[in-house]
Amino acid sequence: MKYPVTYYCPHCETIVELARDGYLADKSVTQYPLDGWSYVSVDDEYETDGDGVRFVCGKDGSTVDPNVDGCGRPFYLSFVRKGTTEAGSALIQR
Ligand SMILES: [Zn+2]
C-alpha cells in the first residue's frame, strides 16, 4: 500500500511528493547527504536500494505543482535504517 508523502525543499521550500510504502520511517530532510547513508534518485527503487532519496529540486519530476521550477539544487531524504549491523555498514561503505 503506497501513499503520497510530501516534503519541503530545504533550500527554497518547493513541495515535492513521493509515493511511499507505509513501513518506511523518515529520519530527516537535509541539504547534504548523511555520512554513511546511500541515496538513490526518485526514479530508482528507493524503497529497497537506498537508505534515502536524493531529490533534485524541480528537475526530477517530483514537484507537486508542475508549474513550479524549483531551485535545481539537490537535497536528501534520509530513512531510518533498520537492521543495521557492522557487516551491513561495511557493505554500504564499499
Ligand atoms: Zn528547492
PDB file of N, CA and C and ligand atoms in Angstrom:
ATOM      1  N   MET A   1       0.850  -1.194   0.000  1.00  0.00           N
ATOM      2  CA  MET A   1       0.000   0.000   0.000  1.00  0.00           C
ATOM      3  C   MET A   1       0.883   1.241   0.000  1.00  0.00           C
ATOM      4  N   LYS A   2       0.799   2.002  -1.090  1.00  0.00           N
ATOM      5  CA  LYS A   2       1.592   3.218  -1.172  1.00  0.00           C
ATOM      6  C   LYS A   2       0.704   4.427  -0.966  1.00  0.00           C
ATOM      7  N   TYR A   3       1.276   5.445  -0.407  1.00  0.00           N
ATOM      8  CA  TYR A   3       0.539   6.690  -0.280  1.00  0.00           C
ATOM      9  C   TYR A   3       1.514   7.848  -0.468  1.00  0.00           C
ATOM     10  N   PRO A   4       1.010   8.974  -0.956  1.00  0.00           N
ATOM     11  CA  PRO A   4       1.910  10.094  -1.229  1.00  0.00           C
ATOM     12  C   PRO A   4       2.315  10.815   0.047  1.00  0.00           C
ATOM     13  N   VAL A   5       3.593  11.113   0.133  1.00  0.00           N
ATOM     14  CA  VAL A   5       4.113  11.888   1.249  1.00  0.00           C
ATOM     15  C   VAL A   5       4.794  13.119   0.652  1.00  0.00           C
ATOM     16  N   THR A   6       4.559  14.260   1.237  1.00  0.00           N
ATOM     17  CA  THR A   6       5.165  15.483   0.716  1.00  0.00           C
ATOM     18  C   THR A   6       6.291  15.963   1.624  1.00  0.00           C
ATOM     19  N   TYR A   7       7.254  16.614   0.979  1.00  0.00           N
ATOM     20  CA  TYR A   7       8.415  17.167   1.685  1.00  0.00           C
ATOM     21  C   TYR A   7       8.689  18.558   1.152  1.00  0.00           C
ATOM     22  N   TYR A   8       9.319  19.374   1.969  1.00  0.00           N
ATOM     23  CA  TYR A   8       9.753  20.687   1.530  1.00  0.00           C
ATOM     24  C   TYR A   8      11.224  20.657   1.169  1.00  0.00           C
ATOM     25  N   CYS A   9      11.553  21.280   0.025  1.00  0.00           N
ATOM     26  CA  CYS A   9      12.955  21.507  -0.273  1.00  0.00           C
ATOM     27  C   CYS A   9      13.543  22.408   0.815  1.00  0.00           C
ATOM     28  N   PRO A  10      14.652  21.994   1.428  1.00  0.00           N
ATOM     29  CA  PRO A  10      15.241  22.816   2.493  1.00  0.00           C
ATOM     30  C   PRO A  10      15.912  24.083   1.970  1.00  0.00           C
ATOM     31  N   HIS A  11      16.061  24.192   0.660  1.00  0.00           N
ATOM     32  CA  HIS A  11      16.665  25.399   0.080  1.00  0.00           C
ATOM     33  C   HIS A  11      15.610  26.465  -0.201  1.00  0.00           C
ATOM     34  N   CYS A  12      14.513  26.056  -0.852  1.00  0.00           N
ATOM     35  CA  CYS A  12      13.558  27.060  -1.356  1.00  0.00           C
ATOM     36  C   CYS A  12      12.112  26.749  -0.967  1.00  0.00           C
ATOM     37  N   GLU A  13      11.871  25.661  -0.247  1.00  0.00           N
ATOM     38  CA  GLU A  13      10.547  25.285   0.251  1.00  0.00           C
ATOM     39  C   GLU A  13       9.568  24.891  -0.844  1.00  0.00           C
ATOM     40  N   THR A  14      10.070  24.561  -2.022  1.00  0.00           N
ATOM     41  CA  THR A  14       9.232  23.908  -3.019  1.00  0.00           C
ATOM     42  C   THR A  14       8.753  22.579  -2.444  1.00  0.00           C
ATOM     43  N   ILE A  15       7.497  22.224  -2.725  1.00  0.00           N
ATOM     44  CA  ILE A  15       6.951  20.981  -2.196  1.00  0.00           C
ATOM     45  C   ILE A  15       7.128  19.859  -3.214  1.00  0.00           C
ATOM     46  N   VAL A  16       7.692  18.773  -2.770  1.00  0.00           N
ATOM     47  CA  VAL A  16       7.841  17.595  -3.621  1.00  0.00           C
ATOM     48  C   VAL A  16       7.032  16.453  -3.017  1.00  0.00           C
ATOM     49  N   GLU A  17       6.771  15.446  -3.844  1.00  0.00           N
ATOM     50  CA  GLU A  17       5.924  14.344  -3.409  1.00  0.00           C
ATOM     51  C   GLU A  17       6.562  13.020  -3.788  1.00  0.00           C
ATOM     52  N   LEU A  18       6.388  12.051  -2.922  1.00  0.00           N
ATOM     53  CA  LEU A  18       6.951  10.729  -3.136  1.00  0.00           C
ATOM     54  C   LEU A  18       5.895   9.712  -2.736  1.00  0.00           C
ATOM     55  N   ALA A  19       5.724   8.658  -3.561  1.00  0.00           N
ATOM     56  CA  ALA A  19       4.827   7.563  -3.187  1.00  0.00           C
ATOM     57  C   ALA A  19       5.598   6.605  -2.293  1.00  0.00           C
ATOM     58  N   ARG A  20       5.051   6.326  -1.123  1.00  0.00           N
ATOM     59  CA  ARG A  20       5.821   5.606  -0.133  1.00  0.00           C
ATOM     60  C   ARG A  20       5.057   4.415   0.418  1.00  0.00           C
ATOM     61  N   ASP A  21       5.800   3.375   0.692  1.00  0.00           N
ATOM     62  CA  ASP A  21       5.236   2.291   1.469  1.00  0.00           C
ATOM     63  C   ASP A  21       5.155   2.733   2.924  1.00  0.00           C
ATOM     64  N   GLY A  22       4.150   2.244   3.601  1.00  0.00           N
ATOM     65  CA  GLY A  22       3.904   2.730   4.948  1.00  0.00           C
ATOM     66  C   GLY A  22       4.957   2.377   5.968  1.00  0.00           C
ATOM     67  N   TYR A  23       5.740   1.316   5.713  1.00  0.00           N
ATOM     68  CA  TYR A  23       6.623   0.859   6.780  1.00  0.00           C
ATOM     69  C   TYR A  23       7.908   1.662   6.898  1.00  0.00           C
ATOM     70  N   LEU A  24       8.241   2.435   5.866  1.00  0.00           N
ATOM     71  CA  LEU A  24       9.472   3.212   5.930  1.00  0.00           C
ATOM     72  C   LEU A  24       9.287   4.419   6.841  1.00  0.00           C
ATOM     73  N   ALA A  25      10.281   4.663   7.654  1.00  0.00           N
ATOM     74  CA  ALA A  25      10.224   5.800   8.553  1.00  0.00           C
ATOM     75  C   ALA A  25      11.242   6.848   8.130  1.00  0.00           C
ATOM     76  N   ASP A  26      10.839   8.101   8.187  1.00  0.00           N
ATOM     77  CA  ASP A  26      11.739   9.180   7.813  1.00  0.00           C
ATOM     78  C   ASP A  26      12.609   9.582   8.994  1.00  0.00           C
ATOM     79  N   LYS A  27      13.856   9.861   8.679  1.00  0.00           N
ATOM     80  CA  LYS A  27      14.749  10.385   9.698  1.00  0.00           C
ATOM     81  C   LYS A  27      14.844  11.898   9.578  1.00  0.00           C
ATOM     82  N   SER A  28      15.163  12.374   8.357  1.00  0.00           N
ATOM     83  CA  SER A  28      15.334  13.812   8.185  1.00  0.00           C
ATOM     84  C   SER A  28      15.364  14.188   6.721  1.00  0.00           C
ATOM     85  N   VAL A  29      15.163  15.458   6.444  1.00  0.00           N
ATOM     86  CA  VAL A  29      15.382  16.030   5.115  1.00  0.00           C
ATOM     87  C   VAL A  29      16.448  17.100   5.285  1.00  0.00           C
ATOM     88  N   THR A  30      17.534  16.951   4.544  1.00  0.00           N
ATOM     89  CA  THR A  30      18.683  17.829   4.746  1.00  0.00           C
ATOM     90  C   THR A  30      19.243  18.326   3.415  1.00  0.00           C
ATOM     91  N   GLN A  31      20.031  19.378   3.491  1.00  0.00           N
ATOM     92  CA  GLN A  31      20.662  19.932   2.293  1.00  0.00           C
ATOM     93  C   GLN A  31      21.852  19.094   1.843  1.00  0.00           C
ATOM     94  N   TYR A  32      22.376  18.299   2.750  1.00  0.00           N
ATOM     95  CA  TYR A  32      23.555  17.498   2.446  1.00  0.00           C
ATOM     96  C   TYR A  32      23.306  16.045   2.826  1.00  0.00           C
ATOM     97  N   PRO A  33      23.958  15.104   2.128  1.00  0.00           N
ATOM     98  CA  PRO A  33      23.767  13.688   2.483  1.00  0.00           C
ATOM     99  C   PRO A  33      24.340  13.373   3.857  1.00  0.00           C
ATOM    100  N   LEU A  34      23.728  12.432   4.534  1.00  0.00           N
ATOM    101  CA  LEU A  34      24.246  11.992   5.824  1.00  0.00           C
ATOM    102  C   LEU A  34      25.430  11.057   5.602  1.00  0.00           C
ATOM    103  N   ASP A  35      26.372  11.118   6.498  1.00  0.00           N
ATOM    104  CA  ASP A  35      27.557  10.280   6.408  1.00  0.00           C
ATOM    105  C   ASP A  35      27.160   8.811   6.545  1.00  0.00           C
ATOM    106  N   GLY A  36      27.491   8.005   5.559  1.00  0.00           N
ATOM    107  CA  GLY A  36      27.214   6.582   5.637  1.00  0.00           C
ATOM    108  C   GLY A  36      25.891   6.157   5.023  1.00  0.00           C
ATOM    109  N   TRP A  37      25.053   7.120   4.663  1.00  0.00           N
ATOM    110  CA  TRP A  37      23.792   6.784   4.000  1.00  0.00           C
ATOM    111  C   TRP A  37      24.025   6.700   2.490  1.00  0.00           C
ATOM    112  N   SER A  38      23.318   5.801   1.822  1.00  0.00           N
ATOM    113  CA  SER A  38      23.389   5.762   0.366  1.00  0.00           C
ATOM    114  C   SER A  38      22.057   6.237  -0.194  1.00  0.00           C
ATOM    115  N   TYR A  39      22.126   7.015  -1.261  1.00  0.00           N
ATOM    116  CA  TYR A  39      20.934   7.648  -1.812  1.00  0.00           C
ATOM    117  C   TYR A  39      20.703   7.223  -3.252  1.00  0.00           C
ATOM    118  N   VAL A  40      19.442   7.112  -3.608  1.00  0.00           N
ATOM    119  CA  VAL A  40      19.069   6.840  -4.993  1.00  0.00           C
ATOM    120  C   VAL A  40      18.123   7.945  -5.449  1.00  0.00           C
ATOM    121  N   SER A  41      17.918   8.035  -6.760  1.00  0.00           N
ATOM    122  CA  SER A  41      17.039   9.087  -7.270  1.00  0.00           C
ATOM    123  C   SER A  41      15.578   8.684  -7.105  1.00  0.00           C
ATOM    124  N   VAL A  42      14.672   9.621  -7.332  1.00  0.00           N
ATOM    125  CA  VAL A  42      13.242   9.332  -7.195  1.00  0.00           C
ATOM    126  C   VAL A  42      12.770   8.318  -8.229  1.00  0.00           C
ATOM    127  N   ASP A  43      13.546   8.124  -9.292  1.00  0.00           N
ATOM    128  CA  ASP A  43      13.173   7.155 -10.328  1.00  0.00           C
ATOM    129  C   ASP A  43      13.658   5.753 -10.013  1.00  0.00           C
ATOM    130  N   ASP A  44      14.485   5.628  -9.010  1.00  0.00           N
ATOM    131  CA  ASP A  44      15.026   4.319  -8.652  1.00  0.00           C
ATOM    132  C   ASP A  44      14.160   3.638  -7.606  1.00  0.00           C
ATOM    133  N   GLU A  45      14.552   2.410  -7.278  1.00  0.00           N
ATOM    134  CA  GLU A  45      13.797   1.632  -6.291  1.00  0.00           C
ATOM    135  C   GLU A  45      14.226   2.051  -4.889  1.00  0.00           C
ATOM    136  N   TYR A  46      13.809   3.240  -4.524  1.00  0.00           N
ATOM    137  CA  TYR A  46      14.300   3.812  -3.267  1.00  0.00           C
ATOM    138  C   TYR A  46      13.851   3.036  -2.047  1.00  0.00           C
ATOM    139  N   GLU A  47      12.789   2.250  -2.207  1.00  0.00           N
ATOM    140  CA  GLU A  47      12.314   1.527  -1.027  1.00  0.00           C
ATOM    141  C   GLU A  47      13.142   0.280  -0.736  1.00  0.00           C
ATOM    142  N   THR A  48      13.921  -0.161  -1.725  1.00  0.00           N
ATOM    143  CA  THR A  48      14.735  -1.353  -1.495  1.00  0.00           C
ATOM    144  C   THR A  48      16.222  -1.097  -1.685  1.00  0.00           C
ATOM    145  N   ASP A  49      16.596  -0.129  -2.497  1.00  0.00           N
ATOM    146  CA  ASP A  49      18.001   0.018  -2.873  1.00  0.00           C
ATOM    147  C   ASP A  49      18.773   1.049  -2.074  1.00  0.00           C
ATOM    148  N   GLY A  50      18.108   1.942  -1.415  1.00  0.00           N
ATOM    149  CA  GLY A  50      18.835   3.020  -0.760  1.00  0.00           C
ATOM    150  C   GLY A  50      18.429   3.205   0.680  1.00  0.00           C
ATOM    151  N   ASP A  51      19.202   4.049   1.345  1.00  0.00           N
ATOM    152  CA  ASP A  51      18.848   4.477   2.700  1.00  0.00           C
ATOM    153  C   ASP A  51      18.100   5.797   2.657  1.00  0.00           C
ATOM    154  N   GLY A  52      17.969   6.324   1.434  1.00  0.00           N
ATOM    155  CA  GLY A  52      17.304   7.606   1.299  1.00  0.00           C
ATOM    156  C   GLY A  52      17.174   7.979  -0.158  1.00  0.00           C
ATOM    157  N   VAL A  53      16.610   9.158  -0.386  1.00  0.00           N
ATOM    158  CA  VAL A  53      16.340   9.620  -1.741  1.00  0.00           C
ATOM    159  C   VAL A  53      17.035  10.954  -1.960  1.00  0.00           C
ATOM    160  N   ARG A  54      17.727  11.040  -3.104  1.00  0.00           N
ATOM    161  CA  ARG A  54      18.338  12.301  -3.493  1.00  0.00           C
ATOM    162  C   ARG A  54      17.402  13.000  -4.477  1.00  0.00           C
ATOM    163  N   PHE A  55      16.770  14.063  -4.009  1.00  0.00           N
ATOM    164  CA  PHE A  55      15.942  14.880  -4.889  1.00  0.00           C
ATOM    165  C   PHE A  55      16.818  15.900  -5.604  1.00  0.00           C
ATOM    166  N   VAL A  56      16.372  16.288  -6.798  1.00  0.00           N
ATOM    167  CA  VAL A  56      16.929  17.483  -7.418  1.00  0.00           C
ATOM    168  C   VAL A  56      15.754  18.404  -7.649  1.00  0.00           C
ATOM    169  N   CYS A  57      15.704  19.443  -6.873  1.00  0.00           N
ATOM    170  CA  CYS A  57      14.528  20.307  -6.764  1.00  0.00           C
ATOM    171  C   CYS A  57      14.061  20.820  -8.123  1.00  0.00           C
ATOM    172  N   GLY A  58      12.846  20.425  -8.527  1.00  0.00           N
ATOM    173  CA  GLY A  58      12.262  20.910  -9.766  1.00  0.00           C
ATOM    174  C   GLY A  58      12.767  20.225 -11.014  1.00  0.00           C
ATOM    175  N   LYS A  59      13.770  19.355 -10.876  1.00  0.00           N
ATOM    176  CA  LYS A  59      14.393  18.748 -12.044  1.00  0.00           C
ATOM    177  C   LYS A  59      14.095  17.250 -12.189  1.00  0.00           C
ATOM    178  N   ASP A  60      13.575  16.630 -11.160  1.00  0.00           N
ATOM    179  CA  ASP A  60      13.408  15.181 -11.215  1.00  0.00           C
ATOM    180  C   ASP A  60      11.939  14.757 -11.280  1.00  0.00           C
ATOM    181  N   GLY A  61      11.052  15.713 -11.536  1.00  0.00           N
ATOM    182  CA  GLY A  61       9.646  15.380 -11.710  1.00  0.00           C
ATOM    183  C   GLY A  61       8.889  15.126 -10.424  1.00  0.00           C
ATOM    184  N   SER A  62       9.475  15.468  -9.288  1.00  0.00           N
ATOM    185  CA  SER A  62       8.828  15.154  -8.016  1.00  0.00           C
ATOM    186  C   SER A  62       8.007  16.315  -7.457  1.00  0.00           C
ATOM    187  N   THR A  63       8.065  17.476  -8.095  1.00  0.00           N
ATOM    188  CA  THR A  63       7.324  18.604  -7.537  1.00  0.00           C
ATOM    189  C   THR A  63       5.822  18.369  -7.634  1.00  0.00           C
ATOM    190  N   VAL A  64       5.099  18.773  -6.608  1.00  0.00           N
ATOM    191  CA  VAL A  64       3.644  18.607  -6.582  1.00  0.00           C
ATOM    192  C   VAL A  64       2.996  19.483  -7.657  1.00  0.00           C
ATOM    193  N   ASP A  65       3.469  20.713  -7.782  1.00  0.00           N
ATOM    194  CA  ASP A  65       2.950  21.646  -8.780  1.00  0.00           C
ATOM    195  C   ASP A  65       3.894  21.668  -9.980  1.00  0.00           C
ATOM    196  N   PRO A  66       3.433  21.150 -11.139  1.00  0.00           N
ATOM    197  CA  PRO A  66       4.331  21.066 -12.304  1.00  0.00           C
ATOM    198  C   PRO A  66       4.746  22.428 -12.843  1.00  0.00           C
ATOM    199  N   ASN A  67       4.058  23.485 -12.427  1.00  0.00           N
ATOM    200  CA  ASN A  67       4.420  24.825 -12.889  1.00  0.00           C
ATOM    201  C   ASN A  67       5.496  25.478 -12.045  1.00  0.00           C
ATOM    202  N   VAL A  68       5.889  24.799 -10.965  1.00  0.00           N
ATOM    203  CA  VAL A  68       6.938  25.333 -10.108  1.00  0.00           C
ATOM    204  C   VAL A  68       8.293  24.868 -10.629  1.00  0.00           C
ATOM    205  N   ASP A  69       9.207  25.793 -10.774  1.00  0.00           N
ATOM    206  CA  ASP A  69      10.520  25.470 -11.332  1.00  0.00           C
ATOM    207  C   ASP A  69      11.451  24.826 -10.323  1.00  0.00           C
ATOM    208  N   GLY A  70      11.303  25.167  -9.071  1.00  0.00           N
ATOM    209  CA  GLY A  70      12.256  24.696  -8.079  1.00  0.00           C
ATOM    210  C   GLY A  70      13.580  25.428  -8.209  1.00  0.00           C
ATOM    211  N   CYS A  71      14.522  25.066  -7.345  1.00  0.00           N
ATOM    212  CA  CYS A  71      15.800  25.779  -7.327  1.00  0.00           C
ATOM    213  C   CYS A  71      16.905  24.985  -8.015  1.00  0.00           C
ATOM    214  N   GLY A  72      16.618  23.736  -8.425  1.00  0.00           N
ATOM    215  CA  GLY A  72      17.612  22.947  -9.134  1.00  0.00           C
ATOM    216  C   GLY A  72      18.709  22.376  -8.266  1.00  0.00           C
ATOM    217  N   ARG A  73      18.606  22.551  -6.966  1.00  0.00           N
ATOM    218  CA  ARG A  73      19.657  22.068  -6.068  1.00  0.00           C
ATOM    219  C   ARG A  73      19.237  20.723  -5.466  1.00  0.00           C
ATOM    220  N   PRO A  74      20.208  19.882  -5.170  1.00  0.00           N
ATOM    221  CA  PRO A  74      19.872  18.596  -4.571  1.00  0.00           C
ATOM    222  C   PRO A  74      19.549  18.723  -3.084  1.00  0.00           C
ATOM    223  N   PHE A  75      18.689  17.839  -2.613  1.00  0.00           N
ATOM    224  CA  PHE A  75      18.514  17.678  -1.172  1.00  0.00           C
ATOM    225  C   PHE A  75      18.186  16.227  -0.892  1.00  0.00           C
ATOM    226  N   TYR A  76      18.244  15.865   0.370  1.00  0.00           N
ATOM    227  CA  TYR A  76      18.326  14.458   0.723  1.00  0.00           C
ATOM    228  C   TYR A  76      17.304  14.082   1.781  1.00  0.00           C
ATOM    229  N   LEU A  77      16.499  13.096   1.431  1.00  0.00           N
ATOM    230  CA  LEU A  77      15.591  12.493   2.404  1.00  0.00           C
ATOM    231  C   LEU A  77      16.257  11.235   2.934  1.00  0.00           C
ATOM    232  N   SER A  78      16.417  11.166   4.231  1.00  0.00           N
ATOM    233  CA  SER A  78      17.060  10.002   4.835  1.00  0.00           C
ATOM    234  C   SER A  78      16.036   9.183   5.595  1.00  0.00           C
ATOM    235  N   PHE A  79      16.016   7.881   5.340  1.00  0.00           N
ATOM    236  CA  PHE A  79      15.149   6.984   6.087  1.00  0.00           C
ATOM    237  C   PHE A  79      15.854   6.533   7.356  1.00  0.00           C
ATOM    238  N   VAL A  80      15.063   6.144   8.325  1.00  0.00           N
ATOM    239  CA  VAL A  80      15.632   5.464   9.481  1.00  0.00           C
ATOM    240  C   VAL A  80      16.075   4.088   9.024  1.00  0.00           C
ATOM    241  N   ARG A  81      17.316   3.765   9.220  1.00  0.00           N
ATOM    242  CA  ARG A  81      17.817   2.472   8.780  1.00  0.00           C
ATOM    243  C   ARG A  81      17.476   1.419   9.815  1.00  0.00           C
ATOM    244  N   LYS A  82      16.962   0.292   9.291  1.00  0.00           N
ATOM    245  CA  LYS A  82      16.611  -0.771  10.216  1.00  0.00           C
ATOM    246  C   LYS A  82      17.546  -1.955  10.024  1.00  0.00           C
ATOM    247  N   GLY A  83      17.775  -2.690  11.067  1.00  0.00           N
ATOM    248  CA  GLY A  83      18.628  -3.867  10.986  1.00  0.00           C
ATOM    249  C   GLY A  83      20.064  -3.545  10.624  1.00  0.00           C
ATOM    250  N   THR A  84      20.518  -2.393  11.042  1.00  0.00           N
ATOM    251  CA  THR A  84      21.889  -2.010  10.714  1.00  0.00           C
ATOM    252  C   THR A  84      22.869  -2.747  11.622  1.00  0.00           C
ATOM    253  N   THR A  85      23.729  -3.522  10.992  1.00  0.00           N
ATOM    254  CA  THR A  85      24.761  -4.228  11.726  1.00  0.00           C
ATOM    255  C   THR A  85      26.117  -3.742  11.260  1.00  0.00           C
ATOM    256  N   GLU A  86      27.163  -4.173  11.914  1.00  0.00           N
ATOM    257  CA  GLU A  86      28.502  -3.786  11.467  1.00  0.00           C
ATOM    258  C   GLU A  86      28.772  -4.338  10.075  1.00  0.00           C
ATOM    259  N   ALA A  87      28.336  -5.569   9.823  1.00  0.00           N
ATOM    260  CA  ALA A  87      28.518  -6.159   8.497  1.00  0.00           C
ATOM    261  C   ALA A  87      27.758  -5.369   7.440  1.00  0.00           C
ATOM    262  N   GLY A  88      26.533  -4.984   7.789  1.00  0.00           N
ATOM    263  CA  GLY A  88      25.740  -4.199   6.856  1.00  0.00           C
ATOM    264  C   GLY A  88      26.365  -2.853   6.566  1.00  0.00           C
ATOM    265  N   SER A  89      26.903  -2.211   7.585  1.00  0.00           N
ATOM    266  CA  SER A  89      27.557  -0.930   7.396  1.00  0.00           C
ATOM    267  C   SER A  89      28.773  -1.068   6.485  1.00  0.00           C
ATOM    268  N   ALA A  90      29.530  -2.146   6.644  1.00  0.00           N
ATOM    269  CA  ALA A  90      30.713  -2.368   5.832  1.00  0.00           C
ATOM    270  C   ALA A  90      30.325  -2.521   4.363  1.00  0.00           C
ATOM    271  N   LEU A  91      29.220  -3.207   4.095  1.00  0.00           N
ATOM    272  CA  LEU A  91      28.761  -3.372   2.728  1.00  0.00           C
ATOM    273  C   LEU A  91      28.400  -2.028   2.103  1.00  0.00           C
ATOM    274  N   ILE A  92      27.723  -1.193   2.879  1.00  0.00           N
ATOM    275  CA  ILE A  92      27.284   0.086   2.359  1.00  0.00           C
ATOM    276  C   ILE A  92      28.474   0.970   2.011  1.00  0.00           C
ATOM    277  N   GLN A  93      29.565   0.830   2.753  1.00  0.00           N
ATOM    278  CA  GLN A  93      30.713   1.727   2.563  1.00  0.00           C
ATOM    279  C   GLN A  93      31.683   1.233   1.493  1.00  0.00           C
ATOM    280  N   ARG A  94      31.413   0.082   0.883  1.00  0.00           N
ATOM    281  CA  ARG A  94      32.398  -0.439  -0.083  1.00  0.00           C
ATOM    282  C   ARG A  94      32.574   0.526  -1.260  1.00  0.00           C
TER     283      ARG A  94
HETATM  284 ZN    ZN B   1      14.457  23.950  -3.960  1.00  0.00          ZN
END
